[in-house]
Coordinates of C-alpha atoms (C1' of nucleotides) in Angstrom, one line a residue:
Chain A
M58 CA -24.8 1.3 69.3
N59 CA -26.0 4.6 67.8
A60 CA -23.8 7.7 68.0
S61 CA -25.5 9.1 71.1
G62 CA -24.3 6.2 73.2
I63 CA -27.8 5.0 74.0
N64 CA -28.3 1.3 73.8
N65 CA -31.3 0.8 71.5
S66 CA -32.2 -2.7 72.5
V67 CA -32.5 -1.7 76.1
V68 CA -34.6 1.3 75.3
K69 CA -36.9 -0.9 73.2
A70 CA -37.2 -3.4 76.0
F71 CA -38.3 -0.8 78.5
T72 CA -40.7 1.0 76.1
L73 CA -42.2 -2.4 75.5
L74 CA -42.6 -3.0 79.2
E75 CA -44.3 0.4 79.5
Y76 CA -47.1 -0.8 77.4
F77 CA -48.3 -3.2 80.1
S78 CA -50.8 -1.4 82.3
G79 CA -53.6 -2.1 84.7
S80 CA -56.1 -2.1 81.9
K81 CA -54.0 -4.0 79.4
T82 CA -52.1 -6.7 81.2
Q83 CA -51.5 -9.1 78.4
W84 CA -49.9 -8.6 75.0
G85 CA -49.4 -10.8 72.0
V86 CA -46.2 -10.5 70.0
R87 CA -47.6 -9.1 66.8
E88 CA -50.1 -6.9 68.6
M89 CA -47.2 -5.4 70.6
A90 CA -45.1 -5.1 67.5
R91 CA -47.7 -2.9 65.8
H92 CA -48.1 -0.6 68.8
L93 CA -44.3 -0.4 69.3
G94 CA -43.6 0.3 65.7
V95 CA -40.9 -2.4 65.8
H96 CA -40.7 -5.3 63.4
E97 CA -42.6 -8.4 64.7
S98 CA -39.5 -10.5 64.5
T99 CA -37.5 -8.2 66.7
T100 CA -40.4 -7.8 69.0
Y101 CA -40.7 -11.6 69.4
R102 CA -37.0 -11.9 70.2
L103 CA -37.2 -9.1 72.7
M104 CA -40.2 -10.7 74.5
A105 CA -38.7 -14.1 74.4
T106 CA -35.5 -12.7 76.0
L107 CA -37.5 -10.9 78.7
E108 CA -39.4 -14.0 79.4
S109 CA -36.2 -16.1 79.8
L110 CA -35.2 -13.5 82.4
G111 CA -38.5 -13.7 84.3
V112 CA -39.3 -10.1 83.4
L113 CA -42.2 -11.2 81.3
Y114 CA -44.3 -14.2 81.9
K115 CA -45.8 -16.2 79.0
N116 CA -49.3 -17.5 79.5
P117 CA -49.1 -21.0 78.1
E118 CA -52.9 -21.0 77.4
N119 CA -53.0 -18.1 74.9
D120 CA -49.2 -17.5 74.3
K121 CA -49.7 -13.9 75.4
Y122 CA -47.2 -12.2 77.7
A123 CA -47.7 -10.4 81.0
L124 CA -45.3 -8.7 83.4
G125 CA -43.4 -11.3 85.4
L126 CA -42.2 -11.7 89.0
K127 CA -38.6 -10.5 88.3
L128 CA -40.0 -7.0 87.7
Y129 CA -42.0 -7.3 90.9
D130 CA -38.8 -8.2 92.7
L131 CA -36.7 -5.4 91.3
G132 CA -39.4 -2.9 91.8
H133 CA -39.5 -3.6 95.5
R134 CA -35.8 -3.1 95.9
V135 CA -36.1 0.6 95.0
K136 CA -35.6 2.9 97.9
V137 CA -38.5 5.1 97.0
F138 CA -38.3 7.9 99.6
E139 CA -34.5 8.2 99.0
T140 CA -35.0 8.4 95.3
L141 CA -37.8 10.9 95.5
V142 CA -35.7 13.0 97.9
Q143 CA -32.7 12.8 95.7
L144 CA -34.6 13.9 92.6
S145 CA -36.4 16.7 94.5
H146 CA -33.6 18.0 96.7
P147 CA -31.9 20.3 94.2
E148 CA -35.3 21.9 93.5
L149 CA -35.9 22.4 97.3
Q150 CA -32.5 24.1 97.5
K151 CA -33.4 26.5 94.6
L152 CA -36.7 27.3 96.2
S153 CA -35.2 28.0 99.6
D154 CA -32.6 30.2 98.0
E155 CA -35.2 32.2 96.2
I156 CA -37.8 32.4 98.9
E157 CA -35.2 32.7 101.7
E158 CA -37.3 30.6 104.0
T159 CA -37.3 26.9 105.0
V160 CA -38.8 24.6 102.4
H161 CA -40.3 21.2 103.1
L162 CA -41.2 18.1 101.0
G163 CA -43.9 15.9 102.5
I164 CA -45.8 12.8 101.6
W165 CA -48.8 11.0 102.8
H166 CA -47.8 8.2 105.1
K167 CA -50.0 6.3 107.5
D168 CA -52.6 9.0 107.5
E169 CA -50.2 11.7 108.5
V170 CA -47.8 13.9 106.7
L171 CA -44.3 12.5 106.7
M172 CA -41.6 15.2 106.0
I173 CA -39.0 13.5 103.8
D174 CA -36.8 16.5 103.0
K175 CA -36.1 20.0 104.1
V176 CA -33.8 22.9 103.2
E177 CA -33.5 25.6 105.8
G178 CA -33.5 29.3 105.0
E179 CA -30.5 31.4 105.9
K180 CA -32.6 33.6 108.3
G181 CA -31.8 33.6 112.0
L182 CA -35.1 32.4 113.3
R183 CA -35.6 28.8 112.2
L184 CA -38.2 26.1 112.7
N185 CA -37.6 23.1 114.8
S186 CA -39.0 20.7 112.2
R187 CA -36.9 17.8 111.3
I188 CA -36.8 15.2 108.5
G189 CA -38.7 12.0 109.4
Q190 CA -41.2 13.9 111.5
S191 CA -44.9 13.2 111.0
S192 CA -47.6 15.9 111.5
P193 CA -51.3 15.9 111.4
I194 CA -53.1 16.2 108.1
H195 CA -55.9 18.6 108.9
C196 CA -53.9 21.5 110.3
T197 CA -50.7 21.7 108.2
G198 CA -50.1 23.2 104.8
L199 CA -48.6 20.0 103.5
G200 CA -51.3 17.9 105.0
K201 CA -54.2 19.9 103.7
T202 CA -52.7 20.0 100.2
L203 CA -52.2 16.2 100.2
L204 CA -55.7 15.7 101.4
A205 CA -57.3 18.2 99.0
F206 CA -56.1 16.4 95.9
R207 CA -57.0 12.9 97.0
E208 CA -60.4 11.2 96.7
D209 CA -63.1 12.9 98.8
C210 CA -63.7 9.8 100.8
F211 CA -60.5 10.3 102.7
V212 CA -62.0 13.1 104.6
D213 CA -64.6 10.7 105.9
I214 CA -62.1 7.9 106.5
L215 CA -59.9 10.2 108.6
F216 CA -62.5 12.4 110.3
G217 CA -65.7 10.3 110.0
N218 CA -66.3 10.8 113.7
G219 CA -66.1 14.6 113.3
E220 CA -63.2 14.9 115.7
L221 CA -60.4 17.2 114.6
E222 CA -57.7 17.6 117.2
V223 CA -57.2 21.3 118.1
Y224 CA -53.7 22.6 118.4
T225 CA -54.2 26.4 118.4
P226 CA -57.1 28.8 118.4
F227 CA -56.7 28.9 114.6
T228 CA -57.0 25.1 114.0
L229 CA -59.9 24.2 111.8
S230 CA -62.0 22.3 114.3
S231 CA -64.9 21.0 112.4
K232 CA -65.2 18.7 109.4
T233 CA -67.3 21.3 107.6
M234 CA -64.7 24.0 108.0
L235 CA -62.1 21.6 106.8
Q236 CA -64.1 20.6 103.8
E237 CA -64.7 24.3 102.8
N238 CA -61.0 24.9 103.1
L239 CA -60.2 21.9 101.0
K240 CA -62.5 23.2 98.3
L241 CA -60.7 26.5 98.3
I242 CA -57.3 24.7 98.1
R243 CA -58.5 22.8 95.1
N244 CA -59.7 26.0 93.4
Q245 CA -56.6 28.1 94.0
Q246 CA -54.2 25.1 93.8
F247 CA -52.4 26.0 97.0
A248 CA -52.9 25.8 100.8
I249 CA -52.2 28.2 103.6
D250 CA -51.7 27.3 107.2
R251 CA -52.0 30.4 109.4
Q252 CA -50.9 29.2 112.8
E253 CA -53.2 26.2 112.7
F254 CA -50.7 23.8 114.1
E255 CA -48.2 25.9 115.9
L256 CA -48.7 29.5 117.1
G257 CA -46.5 31.9 115.2
L258 CA -45.9 29.6 112.3
I259 CA -47.3 30.3 108.8
C260 CA -46.9 28.0 105.9
V261 CA -47.8 28.0 102.2
S262 CA -48.0 24.7 100.3
V263 CA -48.5 23.5 96.8
P264 CA -49.1 20.0 95.4
V265 CA -46.5 18.0 93.5
F266 CA -48.2 15.9 90.8
N267 CA -46.7 13.2 88.6
K268 CA -47.2 13.4 84.8
D269 CA -50.5 11.4 85.1
G270 CA -51.9 14.2 87.4
E271 CA -51.8 12.1 90.6
I272 CA -50.6 13.8 93.7
I273 CA -47.3 12.4 94.9
A274 CA -46.1 14.9 97.5
A275 CA -46.5 18.5 98.7
L276 CA -44.0 21.4 98.9
S277 CA -44.2 24.1 101.5
A278 CA -42.4 27.2 102.6
A279 CA -42.8 28.0 106.2
G280 CA -41.7 30.8 108.5
P281 CA -42.6 32.9 111.6
S282 CA -45.8 34.9 111.2
D283 CA -44.2 38.3 111.7
R284 CA -41.9 37.7 108.7
F285 CA -44.5 35.9 106.5
K286 CA -46.4 39.0 105.3
E287 CA -49.6 38.5 103.4
S288 CA -48.2 40.5 100.6
H289 CA -45.4 37.9 100.0
L290 CA -47.7 34.8 99.9
N291 CA -48.7 35.1 96.3
N292 CA -45.1 35.4 95.2
Y293 CA -44.1 32.4 97.3
V294 CA -46.9 30.3 95.8
S295 CA -45.9 31.0 92.2
I296 CA -42.3 30.2 93.0
L297 CA -43.3 27.0 94.7
K298 CA -45.5 26.0 91.8
E299 CA -42.6 26.3 89.4
G300 CA -40.6 24.1 91.6
A301 CA -43.4 21.5 91.8
D302 CA -43.5 21.6 88.0
R303 CA -39.7 20.9 87.7
I304 CA -40.0 18.0 90.1
K305 CA -42.9 16.6 88.1
N306 CA -40.7 16.5 85.0
K307 CA -38.1 14.6 87.0
I308 CA -40.3 12.0 88.5
G309 CA -42.3 11.3 85.3
N310 CA -45.3 9.1 85.9
F311 CA -44.1 7.7 89.1
K312 CA -46.9 6.3 91.2
A313 CA -46.8 6.3 95.0
R314 CA -48.1 3.4 97.0
Chain B
M111 CA -28.2 -11.1 67.6
N112 CA -26.7 -14.4 68.6
A113 CA -27.9 -17.7 67.2
S114 CA -30.2 -18.6 70.1
G115 CA -32.4 -15.5 69.4
I116 CA -31.6 -14.0 72.8
N117 CA -30.9 -10.3 72.9
N118 CA -27.6 -9.9 74.7
S119 CA -28.0 -6.2 75.5
V120 CA -31.2 -6.8 77.3
V121 CA -29.8 -9.7 79.2
K122 CA -26.8 -7.6 80.3
A123 CA -29.1 -4.8 81.3
F124 CA -31.1 -7.0 83.7
T125 CA -28.2 -9.0 85.1
L126 CA -26.8 -5.5 85.8
L127 CA -29.9 -4.5 87.6
E128 CA -29.8 -7.7 89.6
Y129 CA -26.6 -6.5 91.3
F130 CA -28.5 -3.9 93.2
S131 CA -29.7 -5.2 96.5
G132 CA -30.7 -4.1 99.9
S133 CA -27.1 -4.2 101.2
K134 CA -25.6 -2.7 98.1
T135 CA -27.8 0.0 96.7
Q136 CA -25.2 2.1 94.9
W137 CA -22.8 1.1 92.2
G138 CA -20.2 3.0 90.3
V139 CA -19.6 2.2 86.6
R140 CA -16.2 0.6 86.7
E141 CA -17.0 -1.2 89.9
M142 CA -20.1 -2.7 88.3
A143 CA -18.1 -3.5 85.1
R144 CA -15.6 -5.6 87.1
H145 CA -18.4 -7.6 88.8
L146 CA -20.4 -8.0 85.6
G147 CA -17.4 -9.1 83.6
V148 CA -18.4 -6.6 80.9
H149 CA -16.1 -3.9 79.5
E150 CA -16.3 -0.7 81.4
S151 CA -17.2 1.2 78.3
T152 CA -20.1 -1.0 77.6
T153 CA -21.2 -0.9 81.2
Y154 CA -21.1 2.8 81.2
R155 CA -23.4 3.1 78.1
L156 CA -25.7 0.5 79.6
M157 CA -26.0 2.4 82.8
A158 CA -26.4 5.8 81.0
T159 CA -29.2 4.3 78.9
L160 CA -30.9 2.9 82.0
E161 CA -30.6 6.3 83.6
S162 CA -32.1 8.1 80.7
L163 CA -35.1 5.7 81.1
G164 CA -35.5 6.4 84.8
V165 CA -34.6 2.8 85.5
L166 CA -31.5 3.9 87.2
Y167 CA -30.9 7.1 89.1
K168 CA -27.5 8.8 89.1
N169 CA -26.6 10.4 92.4
P170 CA -25.0 13.7 91.3
E171 CA -23.0 13.9 94.5
N172 CA -20.8 10.8 93.9
D173 CA -21.8 9.8 90.3
K174 CA -22.9 6.4 91.5
Y175 CA -26.1 4.8 90.3
A176 CA -29.1 3.4 92.2
L177 CA -32.3 1.8 91.1
G178 CA -34.8 4.4 89.9
L179 CA -38.5 5.2 90.2
K180 CA -39.3 3.7 86.8
L181 CA -38.5 0.2 88.1
Y182 CA -40.6 0.9 91.2
D183 CA -43.5 1.9 88.9
L184 CA -43.1 -1.2 86.6
G185 CA -42.7 -3.5 89.6
H186 CA -46.0 -2.3 91.0
R187 CA -47.9 -3.0 87.8
V188 CA -47.2 -6.7 88.1
K189 CA -50.2 -8.8 88.9
V190 CA -48.5 -10.7 91.6
F191 CA -51.2 -13.0 92.6
E192 CA -52.0 -13.8 89.0
T193 CA -48.4 -14.7 88.2
L194 CA -48.0 -16.7 91.4
V195 CA -51.2 -18.5 90.6
Q196 CA -50.3 -19.2 87.0
L197 CA -47.0 -20.7 88.0
S198 CA -48.5 -22.8 90.8
H199 CA -51.7 -23.9 89.2
P200 CA -50.4 -26.9 87.2
E201 CA -48.8 -28.2 90.5
L202 CA -52.1 -27.8 92.3
Q203 CA -53.8 -29.8 89.6
K204 CA -51.2 -32.6 89.9
L205 CA -51.6 -32.6 93.7
S206 CA -55.3 -32.7 93.6
D207 CA -55.2 -35.6 91.1
E208 CA -52.9 -37.6 93.3
I209 CA -54.4 -36.8 96.7
E210 CA -58.0 -36.9 95.3
E211 CA -59.0 -34.0 97.5
T212 CA -59.4 -30.3 97.1
V213 CA -56.1 -28.4 97.2
H214 CA -55.7 -24.8 98.1
L215 CA -53.0 -22.1 97.7
G216 CA -53.1 -19.3 100.2
I217 CA -51.0 -16.3 101.0
W218 CA -50.7 -13.8 103.9
H219 CA -52.8 -10.8 103.1
K220 CA -54.0 -8.1 105.5
D221 CA -53.4 -10.4 108.5
E222 CA -55.6 -13.1 107.1
V223 CA -55.2 -16.0 104.7
L224 CA -56.2 -15.1 101.2
M225 CA -57.0 -18.1 99.1
I226 CA -55.6 -17.3 95.7
D227 CA -56.1 -20.6 93.9
K228 CA -57.9 -23.9 94.3
V229 CA -58.4 -27.2 92.5
E230 CA -61.3 -29.3 93.5
G231 CA -61.1 -33.0 94.1
E232 CA -63.4 -35.3 92.1
K233 CA -65.2 -36.7 95.1
G234 CA -68.8 -35.9 95.6
L235 CA -68.7 -34.1 98.9
R236 CA -67.0 -30.8 98.3
L237 CA -66.0 -27.7 100.3
N238 CA -67.7 -24.4 99.9
S239 CA -64.4 -22.5 99.8
R240 CA -63.8 -20.1 97.0
I241 CA -60.9 -18.3 95.5
G242 CA -60.5 -14.7 96.9
Q243 CA -61.9 -15.7 100.2
S244 CA -60.0 -14.7 103.4
S245 CA -59.9 -16.9 106.5
P246 CA -58.5 -16.4 110.0
I247 CA -54.8 -17.1 110.6
H248 CA -55.0 -19.0 113.9
C249 CA -57.5 -21.8 113.1
T250 CA -56.7 -22.8 109.5
G251 CA -54.0 -25.0 108.1
L252 CA -52.9 -22.4 105.6
G253 CA -52.9 -19.7 108.2
K254 CA -51.0 -21.6 110.9
T255 CA -48.4 -22.6 108.3
L256 CA -47.9 -19.0 107.1
L257 CA -47.7 -17.8 110.7
A258 CA -45.3 -20.5 111.9
F259 CA -42.6 -19.6 109.4
R260 CA -42.8 -15.9 109.9
E261 CA -41.0 -13.9 112.6
D262 CA -42.2 -14.7 116.1
C263 CA -43.3 -11.2 116.7
F264 CA -46.3 -11.7 114.4
V265 CA -48.0 -13.8 117.0
D266 CA -47.8 -10.9 119.4
I267 CA -48.9 -8.4 116.7
L268 CA -52.0 -10.4 115.9
F269 CA -52.9 -11.9 119.2
G270 CA -51.2 -9.5 121.6
N271 CA -54.4 -9.1 123.6
G272 CA -54.7 -12.8 123.9
E273 CA -58.0 -13.0 122.1
L274 CA -58.4 -15.9 119.6
E275 CA -61.8 -16.0 118.1
V276 CA -63.3 -19.4 118.7
Y277 CA -65.2 -21.1 115.8
T278 CA -65.6 -24.7 117.0
P279 CA -64.9 -26.7 120.1
F280 CA -61.5 -27.6 118.5
T281 CA -60.3 -24.0 117.9
L282 CA -57.0 -23.2 119.6
S283 CA -58.3 -20.7 122.1
S284 CA -55.3 -19.4 123.9
K285 CA -52.1 -17.7 122.7
T286 CA -50.1 -20.4 124.5
M287 CA -51.8 -23.3 122.8
L288 CA -51.3 -21.6 119.5
Q289 CA -47.6 -21.0 120.1
E290 CA -47.1 -24.6 121.1
N291 CA -48.8 -25.7 117.9
L292 CA -46.6 -23.3 115.9
K293 CA -43.5 -24.8 117.4
L294 CA -44.7 -28.3 116.4
I295 CA -45.5 -27.0 112.9
R296 CA -42.0 -25.6 112.5
N297 CA -40.5 -29.0 113.7
Q298 CA -42.5 -31.2 111.4
Q299 CA -42.8 -28.7 108.6
F300 CA -46.5 -29.1 108.2
A301 CA -49.7 -28.1 109.9
I302 CA -52.9 -29.9 110.6
D303 CA -56.2 -28.3 111.2
R304 CA -58.6 -30.8 112.8
Q305 CA -62.0 -29.0 112.6
E306 CA -60.6 -25.9 114.2
F307 CA -62.4 -23.5 111.8
E308 CA -65.3 -25.6 110.5
L309 CA -66.8 -28.7 112.1
G310 CA -66.2 -31.7 110.0
L311 CA -63.4 -30.2 108.0
I312 CA -59.8 -31.4 108.2
C313 CA -56.9 -29.9 106.4
V314 CA -53.2 -30.5 106.1
S315 CA -50.9 -27.7 105.0
V316 CA -47.2 -27.3 104.0
P317 CA -45.2 -24.1 103.5
V318 CA -44.1 -22.9 100.0
F319 CA -40.7 -21.3 100.3
N320 CA -38.8 -19.3 97.7
K321 CA -35.2 -20.2 96.9
D322 CA -34.0 -17.8 99.6
G323 CA -36.0 -19.8 102.2
E324 CA -38.6 -17.2 102.7
I325 CA -42.2 -18.3 103.1
I326 CA -44.3 -17.1 100.1
A327 CA -47.5 -19.1 100.4
A328 CA -49.0 -22.3 101.8
L329 CA -50.5 -25.3 100.2
S330 CA -53.2 -27.4 101.7
A331 CA -55.3 -30.4 101.1
A332 CA -58.7 -30.4 102.7
G333 CA -61.7 -32.7 103.1
P334 CA -64.4 -34.0 105.3
S335 CA -63.3 -35.6 108.6
D336 CA -64.8 -39.0 107.9
R337 CA -62.8 -39.3 104.7
F338 CA -59.5 -37.8 106.0
K339 CA -58.2 -40.7 107.9
E340 CA -55.2 -40.2 110.2
S341 CA -53.4 -43.0 108.3
H342 CA -53.6 -40.9 105.1
L343 CA -52.2 -37.7 106.6
N344 CA -48.5 -38.5 106.4
N345 CA -48.9 -39.6 102.8
Y346 CA -50.7 -36.3 101.9
V347 CA -48.0 -34.3 103.6
S348 CA -45.2 -35.8 101.6
I349 CA -47.1 -35.4 98.4
L350 CA -47.8 -31.7 99.2
K351 CA -44.1 -31.2 100.1
E352 CA -43.0 -32.3 96.7
G353 CA -45.5 -30.0 95.1
A354 CA -44.2 -27.1 97.3
D355 CA -40.7 -27.9 96.1
R356 CA -41.7 -27.8 92.5
I357 CA -43.4 -24.5 93.0
K358 CA -40.2 -23.2 94.7
N359 CA -38.2 -24.1 91.6
K360 CA -40.7 -22.1 89.4
I361 CA -40.9 -18.9 91.5
G362 CA -37.1 -18.7 92.2
N363 CA -36.2 -16.0 94.7
F364 CA -39.5 -14.2 94.3
K365 CA -40.2 -12.0 97.3
A366 CA -43.6 -11.4 98.6
R367 CA -44.7 -8.1 100.1
Chain C
dA265 C1' -64.3 -29.9 55.2
dA266 C1' -61.8 -26.4 53.3
dT267 C1' -60.4 -21.9 53.2
dC268 C1' -58.9 -17.9 55.3
dA269 C1' -56.8 -15.0 58.5
dT270 C1' -54.6 -14.9 62.3
dT271 C1' -51.1 -16.2 65.5
dG272 C1' -46.0 -17.3 67.5
dT273 C1' -41.8 -18.8 65.7
dT274 C1' -37.5 -19.7 62.7
dT275 C1' -34.3 -18.9 58.9
dC276 C1' -30.7 -16.3 56.6
dA277 C1' -28.2 -12.5 54.2
dC278 C1' -27.2 -7.9 55.2
dA279 C1' -25.9 -3.6 57.4
dT280 C1' -26.7 -1.5 61.5
dA281 C1' -25.3 -0.8 65.9
dA282 C1' -22.8 -2.6 70.0
dT283 C1' -18.1 -3.4 71.1
dG284 C1' -13.1 -2.8 73.3
dA285 C1' -8.8 -0.3 73.3
dA286 C1' -7.2 3.9 74.1
dA287 C1' -7.4 8.6 75.3
dC288 C1' -9.6 12.4 77.8
dA289 C1' -11.1 15.3 81.8
dC290 C1' -11.6 15.7 86.4
dA291 C1' -11.0 14.4 91.3
dA292 C1' -8.8 13.0 95.5
dG293 C1' -4.6 11.6 98.0
dG294 C1' 0.2 11.1 99.0
Chain D
dC194 C1' 3.2 17.3 91.3
dC195 C1' 2.8 12.9 90.2
dT196 C1' -0.2 8.9 90.9
dT197 C1' -4.4 6.5 90.8
dG198 C1' -8.8 6.4 90.8
dT199 C1' -13.2 7.9 88.6
dG200 C1' -16.9 8.8 84.7
dT201 C1' -16.9 9.8 79.9
dT202 C1' -15.9 10.1 74.7
dT203 C1' -13.8 8.7 70.4
dC204 C1' -13.2 5.6 66.5
dA205 C1' -12.2 1.5 63.7
dT206 C1' -13.8 -3.3 63.6
dT207 C1' -16.8 -6.9 63.4
dA208 C1' -20.0 -9.1 66.1
dT209 C1' -24.8 -8.7 66.6
dG210 C1' -29.4 -7.3 66.0
dT211 C1' -32.4 -6.6 62.0
dG212 C1' -36.2 -7.3 58.4
dA213 C1' -38.3 -10.0 54.6
dA214 C1' -40.1 -14.1 53.9
dA215 C1' -41.4 -18.7 55.0
dC216 C1' -43.2 -22.1 58.5
dA217 C1' -46.4 -24.2 61.7
dA218 C1' -50.3 -24.1 64.3
dT219 C1' -54.6 -22.3 65.7
dG220 C1' -59.4 -20.6 65.4
dA221 C1' -63.0 -18.6 62.7
dT222 C1' -65.8 -18.4 58.4
dT223 C1' -67.6 -20.1 54.5

DNA sequence: AATCATTGTTTCACATAATGAAACACAAGG
DNA sequence: CCTTGTGTTTCATTATGTGAAACAATGATT
């Protein structure tokens, strides 16, 4: 192997696999060799090897290769949440240290926000949130962030009947109000929840994108309203955004769902 | 590379990945090396390479490796139905040639039967089924087969309220009748639909298992009731079963869903 | 029909790059 | 404080993957 200890053949194999996408599902050997920048002979043997493993599938009609069932199988063994959490957790820790408040990581799951990780601040007054908990989309920082950066139609799917459950006097109670707020969130790239779900609880949230610009999760910092001064919020947001960027670099172009 | 043209490093990489399973999600380097029968040094470099690609993820707490998000990503790019169809299609062709009737391949999709492949018989009177069509579970041969070999709870999930939509006078209209029929199907390892969905249409169906014994799809032969004599059915069933076995050998331990 | 330009595939000499033994650094446990 | 485990690095050796060229088969163009 080369000096750095990286196995070149394995790297080649996976960069080859990366070329298969939704828009280009079939590749011939020489065609792939040109794009890969690897000799056609080598490329052929790589693809033949992958086919013998079931990782690629060779279409007997045109001798072109497509991704095979073995990859499907392996891909479904991955513990997604766990991995996402493990990659993000160190960042949550940093954010919580810096902001000195509780930081959450949430994803879209079954039309609610599922909190998949949390690092508590050191302060005495804490939240009673817990990992694994689901909360409504329309009245939480995480939820509104996740919704704001998805396709517009989700607002209709979720709130087509116009019913937004009200939790506090501050809850956005109409679809129009929510849509205005979502527009604001898209513009400023962060969401604020001012006691919309729970009285006395304020929360700022930013999106976590993958390298393809798709929203994967949302980060939030939350705390009691008398500690969460308006003057702090901008600072919190910029810190959270840096964290989201670092997570982006770790997860690459990971796709959720 | 070795004489056969197979790239050894790539084979090692994937046999290594195969060791990750639902029950054993984390592997240390030396531990893996022992099971693989590959030198620990080599194993380490393999795993380090895979980690740098995002295929493996190294847990910083215990230095053990788990499957990473890259695999998740790749796995979800696989056109599952297409591959399943491409592997099965030649067998469907053979079955149709032998039985001289239309043969279908169906899978469970969104609580219905999705017909993902079809080979028409040469006979004049044909069915108006088409690939991509979804049909009800409880009154089709494919559907009842798929249901019979899944966990019992699915009957309750689908028909918990006791409502079975009736299509013809022959449709099984109560949950109890359906459950009795499912028991019979499990016993004799095939299902018959005698005009339960469409008047004049008879259909025999057998399960397609993977090598782990999980049901992946169902095969059926269908035709008009005046051509589908009772005396033929047993013969059709045994032919279909052989086809299902050959498909099993092609798909290996492929897991659906 | 015949030519041309593709394709996937195989061969073979060559040098790169993967290999295994041993040593290293760091932990945890007795 | 030694022992035993771990992940990791080093280095000489040679197995192993590589690229140029040739082969066989296909489809399009002339």
